[in-house]
Amino acid sequence: MEPPRKPRILIVDDDAAVQISLALLLKQAGFDALCADDPRQALAALASGPVDLVLQDMNFSLQTSGEEGLALLARIRELHVTLPVLLMTAWGSIALAVRGVQAGAANFFTKPWDNAQLLELIKATLVLAPSAATPGRAARQALDAQFDFAGIVGEHPQLLRVLATIGQVAATKAPVLILGESGSGKELIADAIHRNSPRAGRDCVKINMGAITPSLFESEMFGHVRGAFTDAKADRKGHVACAHLGTLFLDEIGELNRADQVKLLRVLQDQRYQPVGASRAEQADLRVVSATNRELAELVAAGEFREDLFYRLNLITVRLPPLRERRSDIALLARHIIAEVAAGYGMEAVGLTPQAIEWLTAQPWPGNIRQLKQTLERTLLLVGKPLLGQADFIAAQQQQEGGGQQRLGVDGMTLEQVERHMIARALEQHQGNISRVAKALGLSRTALYRRLDRHGLAQSATDEAAP
């Protein structure tokens, strides 16, 4: 009987030193490694035999824009749909790496890399590598037969990849970082991770990190003993203690200030914490799931988020697609939501006409599923018909806008979403001209570039100077 084939990893980099270092690290870890200097050699290597993972640089010439790397990534995604790619980048090019992940890369790592962390990332990526695609409904049914994904509606391939990933990692203790826009369903994903884990019988403690003031952080997270401060009239358990043997969900982790990041890091390193005023530390056995609508890697590069904490949180990263990227799920979501809303108000069953579904599917939904639900609920309450058509939604929208409270069309949106909405409108109005858009929004070109990268709008802009 032949021994099992070692995982084969392709290294694509024009720097011989990088190739040698990575190949040696991989071989010592039990992998087969092969190297390519440029995109042409890389594609030839992929065509010549099975490869399980690609480690790919973003530049292969004097050009440093990263377009060569993005083009190679696109070609690999086209020819080898399920092959995972990890991008190599420097901290100064984090925005470029994020574009690559948004374009289909599994993740990225930085040069110089930490050997232990890189091997962990490689092993996790190989475990989570998708198999050949299965038709949406059949794939969803297969996942539902194995896991409890109640409340998560959809059959789009991007969503199914997310569900397959969390199904595989739920049984472990691995920390999971969920990235996605506001309203895209990050909390539902966190709930599913907890519900499908061995910790399901314990609490999933949810904390909005942006809502905890710095002065109360230690008391809220670690608890306090009686007399620790003026108002401490009794012992109080903190969130960490409440999550013992369960799951700690850190929502909006990107809003945590650097001083409190240090305190959180200490807990994640050894799962020990000390209540305020206590004389000894306590032990907590917990699984950490975090979520944010910001790109933590960009915050690290900007010095706003600790790199060591970032690596503690993102062993497994799940990127939840916005609703506009899975429009084929909007009909399923709309019917599911309208049924729930009607039942919640004690109303008879409500239907949606084909024209209504078509209209809903065509909308941009910057507020994602949360905005879709609000639109459905508002229309149902204002119209009150058993069958809602396109005209009903348009009339309800006009009535809402005419009320004077939402004339900017930002109903249900966060400040981050409003900013993206306004920038997108300015880009459209000025045909993507950076100088004109920056002037119209009262921003410097540099500040606008940062926002374009953060909101994924860079491809909509041009760099022509305004006349």
Tab-separated table of C-alpha atoms in Angstrom:
chain	number	residue	atom	x	y	z
A	1	MET	CA	0.000	0.000	0.000
A	2	GLU	CA	1.466	3.349	-1.063
A	3	PRO	CA	1.934	6.025	1.602
A	4	PRO	CA	-0.432	9.018	1.328
A	5	ARG	CA	0.743	11.872	-0.892
A	6	LYS	CA	2.226	14.825	0.935
A	7	PRO	CA	0.413	18.139	0.405
A	8	ARG	CA	2.094	19.951	-2.488
A	9	ILE	CA	2.612	23.703	-2.182
A	10	LEU	CA	3.627	26.035	-5.010
A	11	ILE	CA	5.748	29.087	-4.093
A	12	VAL	CA	5.491	31.932	-6.627
A	13	ASP	CA	8.089	34.663	-6.018
A	14	ASP	CA	10.863	36.196	-8.135
A	15	ASP	CA	13.157	36.463	-5.084
A	16	ALA	CA	15.362	33.348	-4.829
A	17	ALA	CA	15.990	33.963	-1.119
A	18	VAL	CA	12.240	33.911	-0.408
A	19	GLN	CA	11.843	30.720	-2.450
A	20	ILE	CA	14.655	28.945	-0.595
A	21	SER	CA	13.463	30.039	2.866
A	22	LEU	CA	9.866	28.990	2.268
A	23	ALA	CA	10.785	25.726	0.549
A	24	LEU	CA	13.044	24.745	3.470
A	25	LEU	CA	10.351	25.637	6.031
A	26	LEU	CA	7.716	23.634	4.136
A	27	LYS	CA	9.894	20.565	3.670
A	28	GLN	CA	10.839	20.544	7.357
A	29	ALA	CA	7.098	20.643	8.150
A	30	GLY	CA	6.377	17.627	5.930
A	31	PHE	CA	5.128	19.332	2.754
A	32	ASP	CA	6.326	19.019	-0.831
A	33	ALA	CA	7.396	22.401	-2.215
A	34	LEU	CA	7.974	23.594	-5.762
A	35	CYS	CA	8.905	27.071	-6.935
A	36	ALA	CA	8.081	29.433	-9.794
A	37	ASP	CA	9.654	32.796	-10.620
A	38	ASP	CA	6.741	34.424	-12.440
A	39	PRO	CA	3.082	33.945	-13.516
A	40	ARG	CA	4.019	31.990	-16.654
A	41	GLN	CA	6.034	29.420	-14.702
A	42	ALA	CA	3.349	29.276	-12.007
A	43	LEU	CA	0.562	28.427	-14.472
A	44	ALA	CA	2.790	25.830	-16.141
A	45	ALA	CA	3.476	24.204	-12.752
A	46	LEU	CA	-0.239	24.120	-11.935
A	47	ALA	CA	-0.950	22.463	-15.290
A	48	SER	CA	1.735	19.808	-14.819
A	49	GLY	CA	0.375	18.108	-11.706
A	50	PRO	CA	-1.714	18.358	-8.534
A	51	VAL	CA	-1.076	21.329	-6.237
A	52	ASP	CA	-2.879	21.777	-2.915
A	53	LEU	CA	-1.961	25.370	-2.052
A	54	VAL	CA	-0.273	28.388	-3.651
A	55	LEU	CA	1.902	30.921	-1.780
A	56	GLN	CA	1.977	33.886	-4.169
A	57	ASP	CA	3.830	37.186	-4.177
A	58	MET	CA	2.076	40.296	-5.537
A	59	ASN	CA	4.886	41.667	-7.761
A	60	PHE	CA	7.199	39.949	-10.260
A	61	SER	CA	9.013	42.896	-11.873
A	62	LEU	CA	10.078	46.466	-11.139
A	63	GLN	CA	6.394	47.377	-11.175
A	64	THR	CA	5.097	47.500	-7.583
A	65	SER	CA	1.397	48.169	-8.114
A	66	GLY	CA	0.446	44.562	-7.428
A	67	GLU	CA	-1.571	44.331	-10.642
A	68	GLU	CA	0.593	41.401	-11.821
A	69	GLY	CA	-0.264	39.504	-8.659
A	70	LEU	CA	-3.969	40.284	-8.925
A	71	ALA	CA	-3.949	39.184	-12.576
A	72	LEU	CA	-2.278	35.875	-11.677
A	73	LEU	CA	-4.748	35.346	-8.846
A	74	ALA	CA	-7.657	35.931	-11.232
A	75	ARG	CA	-6.187	33.420	-13.698
A	76	ILE	CA	-5.696	30.795	-10.984
A	77	ARG	CA	-9.273	31.321	-9.765
A	78	GLU	CA	-10.492	30.882	-13.344
A	79	LEU	CA	-8.524	27.688	-14.092
A	80	HIS	CA	-8.451	26.091	-10.620
A	81	VAL	CA	-11.631	27.196	-8.890
A	82	THR	CA	-11.145	25.398	-5.577
A	83	LEU	CA	-7.359	25.868	-5.229
A	84	PRO	CA	-6.590	28.069	-2.176
A	85	VAL	CA	-4.098	30.923	-2.587
A	86	LEU	CA	-2.227	32.718	0.205
A	87	LEU	CA	-0.804	36.081	-0.816
A	88	MET	CA	2.576	37.416	0.352
A	89	THR	CA	2.823	41.129	1.038
A	90	ALA	CA	4.569	43.762	3.134
A	91	TRP	CA	2.718	45.747	5.813
A	92	GLY	CA	2.945	48.786	3.556
A	93	SER	CA	0.767	46.988	0.986
A	94	ILE	CA	-2.004	45.740	3.266
A	95	ALA	CA	-4.717	47.461	1.202
A	96	LEU	CA	-3.480	45.557	-1.856
A	97	ALA	CA	-3.601	42.250	0.019
A	98	VAL	CA	-7.140	43.004	1.153
A	99	ARG	CA	-8.104	43.551	-2.507
A	100	GLY	CA	-6.632	40.139	-3.226
A	101	VAL	CA	-8.663	38.470	-0.485
A	102	GLN	CA	-11.781	40.205	-1.782
A	103	ALA	CA	-10.902	38.830	-5.240
A	104	GLY	CA	-10.800	35.250	-3.975
A	105	ALA	CA	-7.517	34.608	-2.129
A	106	ALA	CA	-7.931	32.461	0.988
A	107	ASN	CA	-5.836	34.826	3.141
A	108	PHE	CA	-2.480	36.632	3.207
A	109	PHE	CA	0.695	36.804	5.273
A	110	THR	CA	3.393	39.430	5.555
A	111	LYS	CA	7.100	39.545	4.855
A	112	PRO	CA	9.046	38.927	6.989
A	113	TRP	CA	6.875	36.133	8.349
A	114	ASP	CA	6.829	34.263	11.633
A	115	ASN	CA	7.514	30.594	10.823
A	116	ALA	CA	5.186	29.130	13.463
A	117	GLN	CA	2.310	31.450	12.578
A	118	LEU	CA	2.747	30.830	8.859
A	119	LEU	CA	2.686	27.051	9.316
A	120	GLU	CA	-0.500	27.362	11.403
A	121	LEU	CA	-2.081	29.436	8.618
A	122	ILE	CA	-0.997	26.936	5.943
A	123	LYS	CA	-2.365	23.942	7.882
A	124	ALA	CA	-5.678	25.689	8.594
A	125	THR	CA	-6.021	26.717	4.942
A	126	LEU	CA	-5.379	23.171	3.725
A	127	VAL	CA	-7.956	21.763	6.149
A	128	LEU	CA	-10.559	24.263	4.954
A	129	ALA	CA	-9.798	23.938	1.226
A	130	PRO	CA	-13.133	23.480	-0.614
A	131	SER	CA	-13.850	20.412	-2.687
A	132	ALA	CA	-15.264	20.493	-6.200
A	133	ALA	CA	-18.337	22.651	-6.474
A	134	THR	CA	-21.758	21.125	-5.869
A	135	PRO	CA	-24.982	22.781	-7.106
A	136	GLY	CA	-26.208	25.337	-4.588
A	137	ARG	CA	-29.367	23.686	-3.268
A	138	ALA	CA	-27.793	20.234	-3.050
A	139	ALA	CA	-24.714	21.647	-1.327
A	140	ARG	CA	-26.864	23.549	1.175
A	141	GLN	CA	-28.925	20.446	1.910
A	142	ALA	CA	-25.739	18.454	2.474
A	143	LEU	CA	-24.465	21.082	4.926
A	144	ASP	CA	-27.804	21.235	6.744
A	145	ALA	CA	-27.720	17.463	7.138
A	146	GLN	CA	-24.435	17.778	9.070
A	147	PHE	CA	-24.792	21.073	10.921
A	148	ASP	CA	-27.373	23.349	12.499
A	149	PHE	CA	-27.457	26.515	10.386
A	150	ALA	CA	-30.958	27.581	11.387
A	151	GLY	CA	-31.660	31.238	10.638
A	152	ILE	CA	-28.956	31.513	7.963
A	153	VAL	CA	-30.747	31.687	4.609
A	154	GLY	CA	-29.069	31.292	1.244
A	155	GLU	CA	-27.509	29.001	-1.349
A	156	HIS	CA	-24.984	31.317	-3.001
A	157	PRO	CA	-21.521	29.717	-3.423
A	158	GLN	CA	-19.827	32.435	-1.345
A	159	LEU	CA	-22.204	31.834	1.567
A	160	LEU	CA	-21.854	28.066	1.226
A	161	ARG	CA	-18.073	28.382	1.490
A	162	VAL	CA	-18.535	30.328	4.719
A	163	LEU	CA	-20.900	27.682	6.109
A	164	ALA	CA	-18.559	24.847	5.129
A	165	THR	CA	-15.698	26.618	6.888
A	166	ILE	CA	-17.535	27.242	10.139
A	167	GLY	CA	-18.921	23.709	10.045
A	168	GLN	CA	-15.376	22.354	9.957
A	169	VAL	CA	-13.905	24.628	12.632
A	170	ALA	CA	-16.886	24.740	15.018
A	171	ALA	CA	-15.831	21.547	16.795
A	172	THR	CA	-12.384	22.985	17.581
A	173	LYS	CA	-11.279	25.670	20.009
A	174	ALA	CA	-9.660	27.732	17.239
A	175	PRO	CA	-10.344	31.491	17.420
A	176	VAL	CA	-12.426	32.752	14.501
A	177	LEU	CA	-12.475	36.275	13.088
A	178	ILE	CA	-15.609	37.186	11.118
A	179	LEU	CA	-15.229	40.068	8.669
A	180	GLY	CA	-18.181	41.681	6.937
A	181	GLU	CA	-20.149	44.857	6.448
A	182	SER	CA	-22.717	45.983	9.006
A	183	GLY	CA	-25.984	44.148	8.606
A	184	SER	CA	-24.488	41.199	6.712
A	185	GLY	CA	-25.193	38.644	9.463
A	186	LYS	CA	-21.940	38.313	11.433
A	187	GLU	CA	-23.758	37.592	14.693
A	188	LEU	CA	-25.700	34.763	13.021
A	189	ILE	CA	-22.392	33.216	11.961
A	190	ALA	CA	-21.031	33.529	15.508
A	191	ASP	CA	-24.193	31.874	16.855
A	192	ALA	CA	-23.785	29.028	14.359
A	193	ILE	CA	-20.165	28.447	15.414
A	194	HIS	CA	-21.235	28.191	19.050
A	195	ARG	CA	-24.332	26.084	18.307
A	196	ASN	CA	-22.302	23.505	16.359
A	197	SER	CA	-19.507	23.273	18.905
A	198	PRO	CA	-19.067	21.000	21.947
A	199	ARG	CA	-19.744	24.145	24.004
A	200	ALA	CA	-23.318	24.494	22.722
A	201	GLY	CA	-24.765	23.621	26.132
A	202	ARG	CA	-22.965	26.573	27.727
A	203	ASP	CA	-23.441	30.326	27.275
A	204	CYS	CA	-22.356	32.353	24.269
A	205	VAL	CA	-21.518	35.680	25.908
A	206	LYS	CA	-21.832	38.569	23.435
A	207	ILE	CA	-20.090	41.893	23.932
A	208	ASN	CA	-20.137	45.013	21.766
A	209	MET	CA	-16.555	46.148	22.254
A	210	GLY	CA	-17.321	49.603	20.898
A	211	ALA	CA	-19.896	50.169	23.650
A	212	ILE	CA	-17.532	49.566	26.598
A	213	THR	CA	-15.930	52.758	27.882
A	214	PRO	CA	-12.189	52.490	28.682
A	215	SER	CA	-12.758	53.333	32.351
A	216	LEU	CA	-15.088	50.343	32.755
A	217	PHE	CA	-13.271	47.863	30.506
A	218	GLU	CA	-11.565	45.800	33.218
A	219	SER	CA	-14.638	45.709	35.452
A	220	GLU	CA	-16.928	44.723	32.553
A	221	MET	CA	-14.581	42.095	31.127
A	222	PHE	CA	-12.963	40.653	34.261
A	223	GLY	CA	-15.413	41.576	37.023
A	224	HIS	CA	-14.583	43.083	40.405
A	225	VAL	CA	-14.697	42.267	44.090
A	226	ARG	CA	-16.611	44.138	46.738
A	227	GLY	CA	-14.883	47.369	47.735
A	228	ALA	CA	-12.636	47.488	44.656
A	229	PHE	CA	-13.913	51.003	43.976
A	230	THR	CA	-16.532	53.387	45.359
A	231	ASP	CA	-19.644	51.814	43.809
A	232	ALA	CA	-18.474	48.187	44.099
A	233	LYS	CA	-20.969	47.134	46.786
A	234	ALA	CA	-20.817	43.421	45.892
A	235	ASP	CA	-18.708	40.968	43.938
A	236	ARG	CA	-19.525	40.947	40.214
A	237	LYS	CA	-18.603	38.387	37.582
A	238	GLY	CA	-17.231	39.797	34.342
A	239	HIS	CA	-17.936	38.656	30.791
A	240	VAL	CA	-14.870	36.399	30.720
A	241	ALA	CA	-16.002	34.491	33.805
A	242	CYS	CA	-19.534	34.192	32.423
A	243	ALA	CA	-18.123	32.652	29.232
A	244	HIS	CA	-16.172	29.941	31.120
A	245	LEU	CA	-16.594	26.631	29.240
A	246	GLY	CA	-18.576	28.515	26.590
A	247	THR	CA	-17.941	31.049	23.823
A	248	LEU	CA	-16.937	34.707	24.106
A	249	PHE	CA	-18.173	36.738	21.121
A	250	LEU	CA	-16.310	40.022	20.756
A	251	ASP	CA	-18.380	42.083	18.334
A	252	GLU	CA	-16.939	45.277	16.784
A	253	ILE	CA	-13.454	44.236	17.909
A	254	GLY	CA	-11.960	46.876	15.610
A	255	GLU	CA	-13.294	49.619	17.898
A	256	LEU	CA	-11.202	48.527	20.895
A	257	ASN	CA	-8.559	51.101	21.895
A	258	ARG	CA	-4.899	50.105	22.120
A	259	ALA	CA	-4.689	50.292	25.918
A	260	ASP	CA	-7.533	47.815	26.318
A	261	GLN	CA	-6.139	45.658	23.511
A	262	VAL	CA	-3.157	44.880	25.786
A	263	LYS	CA	-5.471	43.774	28.605
A	264	LEU	CA	-7.470	41.544	26.282
A	265	LEU	CA	-4.307	40.032	24.786
A	266	ARG	CA	-3.134	38.856	28.209
A	267	VAL	CA	-6.364	36.897	28.672
A	268	LEU	CA	-6.189	35.327	25.213
A	269	GLN	CA	-2.562	34.262	25.714
A	270	ASP	CA	-3.094	32.102	28.810
A	271	GLN	CA	-6.845	32.461	29.519
A	272	ARG	CA	-6.133	33.882	32.960
A	273	TYR	CA	-7.683	37.099	34.245
A	274	GLN	CA	-7.775	39.044	37.492
A	275	PRO	CA	-10.968	40.729	38.720
A	276	VAL	CA	-10.518	44.350	39.752
A	277	GLY	CA	-9.468	44.466	43.396
A	278	ALA	CA	-8.818	40.710	43.622
A	279	SER	CA	-5.577	39.347	45.070
A	280	ARG	CA	-5.222	36.396	42.681
A	281	ALA	CA	-5.903	35.520	39.065
A	282	GLU	CA	-8.666	33.229	37.857
A	283	GLN	CA	-8.649	30.685	35.027
A	284	ALA	CA	-11.212	30.659	32.200
A	285	ASP	CA	-11.693	27.993	29.542
A	286	LEU	CA	-13.327	29.778	26.637
A	287	ARG	CA	-13.506	29.899	22.853
A	288	VAL	CA	-13.138	33.353	21.296
A	289	VAL	CA	-15.064	34.468	18.220
A	290	SER	CA	-14.679	38.072	17.101
A	291	ALA	CA	-16.264	40.201	14.392
A	292	THR	CA	-15.761	43.590	12.784
A	293	ASN	CA	-16.856	45.603	9.762
A	294	ARG	CA	-13.335	47.070	9.507
A	295	GLU	CA	-10.196	45.565	7.970
A	296	LEU	CA	-8.104	44.703	11.029
A	297	ALA	CA	-4.997	44.165	8.898
A	298	GLU	CA	-5.210	47.766	7.691
A	299	LEU	CA	-5.621	48.953	11.284
A	300	VAL	CA	-2.482	46.999	12.217
A	301	ALA	CA	-0.561	48.609	9.360
A	302	ALA	CA	-1.763	52.041	10.535
A	303	GLY	CA	-0.660	51.340	14.117
A	304	GLU	CA	-4.225	51.374	15.452
A	305	PHE	CA	-4.471	47.664	16.281
A	306	ARG	CA	-1.848	45.429	17.891
A	307	GLU	CA	-0.285	42.921	15.529
A	308	ASP	CA	0.064	40.258	18.261
A	309	LEU	CA	-3.624	40.547	19.161
A	310	PHE	CA	-4.555	40.376	15.471
A	311	TYR	CA	-2.758	37.039	15.152
A	312	ARG	CA	-4.427	35.751	18.319
A	313	LEU	CA	-7.856	36.474	16.856
A	314	ASN	CA	-7.544	35.441	13.218
A	315	LEU	CA	-6.301	31.854	13.121
A	316	ILE	CA	-9.441	31.222	11.075
A	317	THR	CA	-10.818	34.202	9.140
A	318	VAL	CA	-14.328	34.125	7.694
A	319	ARG	CA	-15.239	36.847	5.211
A	320	LEU	CA	-19.018	37.199	4.978
A	321	PRO	CA	-20.137	38.487	1.561
A	322	PRO	CA	-22.354	41.587	1.424
A	323	LEU	CA	-25.863	41.118	0.079
A	324	ARG	CA	-25.057	42.787	-3.248
A	325	GLU	CA	-22.525	40.000	-3.935
A	326	ARG	CA	-25.101	37.250	-3.461
A	327	ARG	CA	-28.145	38.679	-5.159
A	328	SER	CA	-29.409	35.207	-6.048
A	329	ASP	CA	-30.207	34.774	-2.328
A	330	ILE	CA	-32.372	37.901	-2.069
A	331	ALA	CA	-35.568	36.121	-3.153
A	332	LEU	CA	-35.028	33.383	-0.543
A	333	LEU	CA	-34.226	35.945	2.135
A	334	ALA	CA	-37.184	38.167	1.285
A	335	ARG	CA	-39.685	35.302	1.480
A	336	HIS	CA	-38.146	34.048	4.727
A	337	ILE	CA	-38.114	37.495	6.331
A	338	ILE	CA	-41.633	38.496	5.273
A	339	ALA	CA	-42.993	35.233	6.715
A	340	GLU	CA	-41.204	35.863	10.028
A	341	VAL	CA	-42.351	39.493	10.197
A	342	ALA	CA	-45.960	38.621	9.425
A	343	ALA	CA	-45.966	35.879	12.053
A	344	GLY	CA	-44.354	38.233	14.572
A	345	TYR	CA	-47.201	40.730	14.132
A	346	GLY	CA	-49.865	38.005	14.226
A	347	MET	CA	-50.800	38.590	10.572
A	348	GLU	CA	-51.897	36.125	7.921
A	349	ALA	CA	-49.319	34.794	5.471
A	350	VAL	CA	-47.999	37.463	3.075
A	351	GLY	CA	-46.739	36.873	-0.457
A	352	LEU	CA	-44.438	38.784	-2.821
A	353	THR	CA	-45.158	39.182	-6.539
A	354	PRO	CA	-42.471	38.293	-9.108
A	355	GLN	CA	-42.145	42.015	-9.902
A	356	ALA	CA	-41.556	42.769	-6.208
A	357	ILE	CA	-38.842	40.112	-6.040
A	358	GLU	CA	-37.233	41.550	-9.169
A	359	TRP	CA	-37.278	45.060	-7.672
A	360	LEU	CA	-35.835	43.870	-4.352
A	361	THR	CA	-33.091	41.945	-6.137
A	362	ALA	CA	-32.059	45.027	-8.126
A	363	GLN	CA	-31.595	47.315	-5.079
A	364	PRO	CA	-28.038	48.107	-3.820
A	365	TRP	CA	-28.739	47.284	-0.136
A	366	PRO	CA	-25.803	49.148	1.456
A	367	GLY	CA	-27.301	48.155	4.811
A	368	ASN	CA	-27.367	44.496	3.734
A	369	ILE	CA	-29.805	42.024	5.318
A	370	ARG	CA	-30.687	44.429	8.127
A	371	GLN	CA	-31.821	47.047	5.586
A	372	LEU	CA	-33.716	44.440	3.536
A	373	LYS	CA	-35.600	43.343	6.650
A	374	GLN	CA	-36.421	46.928	7.581
A	375	THR	CA	-37.725	47.626	4.069
A	376	LEU	CA	-39.922	44.508	4.091
A	377	GLU	CA	-41.255	45.215	7.575
A	378	ARG	CA	-41.991	48.878	6.862
A	379	THR	CA	-43.767	48.098	3.591
A	380	LEU	CA	-45.870	45.377	5.187
A	381	LEU	CA	-46.966	47.678	8.011
A	382	LEU	CA	-47.693	50.666	5.758
A	383	VAL	CA	-49.502	48.728	3.018
A	384	GLY	CA	-51.056	45.854	4.969
A	385	LYS	CA	-51.897	43.701	1.929
A	386	PRO	CA	-51.658	39.899	1.665
A	387	LEU	CA	-49.677	40.235	-1.594
A	388	LEU	CA	-47.004	42.913	-1.912
A	389	GLY	CA	-46.022	44.178	-5.358
A	390	GLN	CA	-43.306	46.430	-6.700
A	391	ALA	CA	-45.537	49.500	-6.525
A	392	ASP	CA	-46.132	48.880	-2.807
A	393	PHE	CA	-42.409	48.976	-2.048
A	394	ILE	CA	-41.860	52.100	-4.135
A	395	ALA	CA	-44.823	53.835	-2.480
A	396	ALA	CA	-43.617	52.887	1.012
A	397	GLN	CA	-40.128	54.126	0.185
A	398	GLN	CA	-41.443	57.454	-1.113
A	399	GLN	CA	-43.681	57.841	1.914
A	400	GLN	CA	-40.715	57.260	4.236
A	401	GLU	CA	-38.490	59.702	2.368
A	402	GLY	CA	-41.297	62.244	2.249
A	403	GLY	CA	-41.512	62.168	6.042
A	404	GLY	CA	-38.436	64.385	6.192
A	405	GLN	CA	-36.439	62.063	8.413
A	406	GLN	CA	-34.458	60.144	5.787
A	407	ARG	CA	-34.064	62.459	2.792
A	408	LEU	CA	-30.502	61.324	2.223
A	409	GLY	CA	-31.648	57.745	1.592
A	410	VAL	CA	-29.611	56.336	4.472
A	411	ASP	CA	-32.402	54.612	6.378
A	412	GLY	CA	-31.062	51.887	8.657
A	413	MET	CA	-27.417	52.596	7.801
A	414	THR	CA	-24.475	53.052	10.149
A	415	LEU	CA	-22.094	56.021	9.923
A	416	GLU	CA	-19.605	53.787	8.070
A	417	GLN	CA	-22.285	52.839	5.519
A	418	VAL	CA	-23.386	56.462	5.109
A	419	GLU	CA	-19.792	57.424	4.326
A	420	ARG	CA	-19.529	54.681	1.701
A	421	HIS	CA	-22.883	55.689	0.229
A	422	MET	CA	-21.850	59.347	-0.098
A	423	ILE	CA	-18.457	58.501	-1.625
A	424	ALA	CA	-20.082	56.142	-4.127
A	425	ARG	CA	-22.560	58.868	-5.133
A	426	ALA	CA	-19.745	61.394	-5.565
A	427	LEU	CA	-17.739	58.927	-7.680
A	428	GLU	CA	-20.732	58.395	-9.923
A	429	GLN	CA	-21.452	62.121	-10.201
A	430	HIS	CA	-17.846	62.981	-11.095
A	431	GLN	CA	-17.157	59.900	-13.255
A	432	GLY	CA	-14.614	58.581	-10.744
A	433	ASN	CA	-12.285	61.610	-10.985
A	434	ILE	CA	-10.308	61.607	-7.715
A	435	SER	CA	-9.564	65.327	-7.620
A	436	ARG	CA	-13.180	66.339	-8.222
A	437	VAL	CA	-14.543	63.787	-5.733
A	438	ALA	CA	-12.073	64.884	-3.034
A	439	LYS	CA	-13.010	68.543	-3.589
A	440	ALA	CA	-16.750	67.787	-3.513
A	441	LEU	CA	-16.428	65.845	-0.237
A	442	GLY	CA	-14.017	68.307	1.393
A	443	LEU	CA	-11.246	65.704	1.719
A	444	SER	CA	-7.604	65.619	0.751
A	445	ARG	CA	-6.681	63.155	-1.995
A	446	THR	CA	-4.750	61.059	0.549
A	447	ALA	CA	-7.715	60.887	2.924
A	448	LEU	CA	-9.997	59.955	0.035
A	449	TYR	CA	-7.644	57.185	-1.105
A	450	ARG	CA	-7.735	55.659	2.398
A	451	ARG	CA	-11.523	55.671	2.387
A	452	LEU	CA	-11.711	54.236	-1.134
A	453	ASP	CA	-9.538	51.312	-0.050
A	454	ARG	CA	-11.505	50.779	3.163
A	455	HIS	CA	-14.839	50.725	1.360
A	456	GLY	CA	-13.654	48.674	-1.632
A	457	LEU	CA	-14.313	51.533	-4.080
A	458	ALA	CA	-10.781	52.039	-5.416
A	459	GLN	CA	-11.575	50.398	-8.751
A	460	SER	CA	-14.326	52.960	-9.380
A	461	ALA	CA	-11.877	55.877	-9.295
A	462	THR	CA	-9.467	57.430	-11.764
A	463	ASP	CA	-6.417	59.549	-11.000
A	464	GLU	CA	-6.961	62.288	-13.531
A	465	ALA	CA	-6.481	65.806	-12.241
A	466	ALA	CA	-9.450	68.077	-12.380
A	467	PRO	CA	-9.237	70.793	-15.061
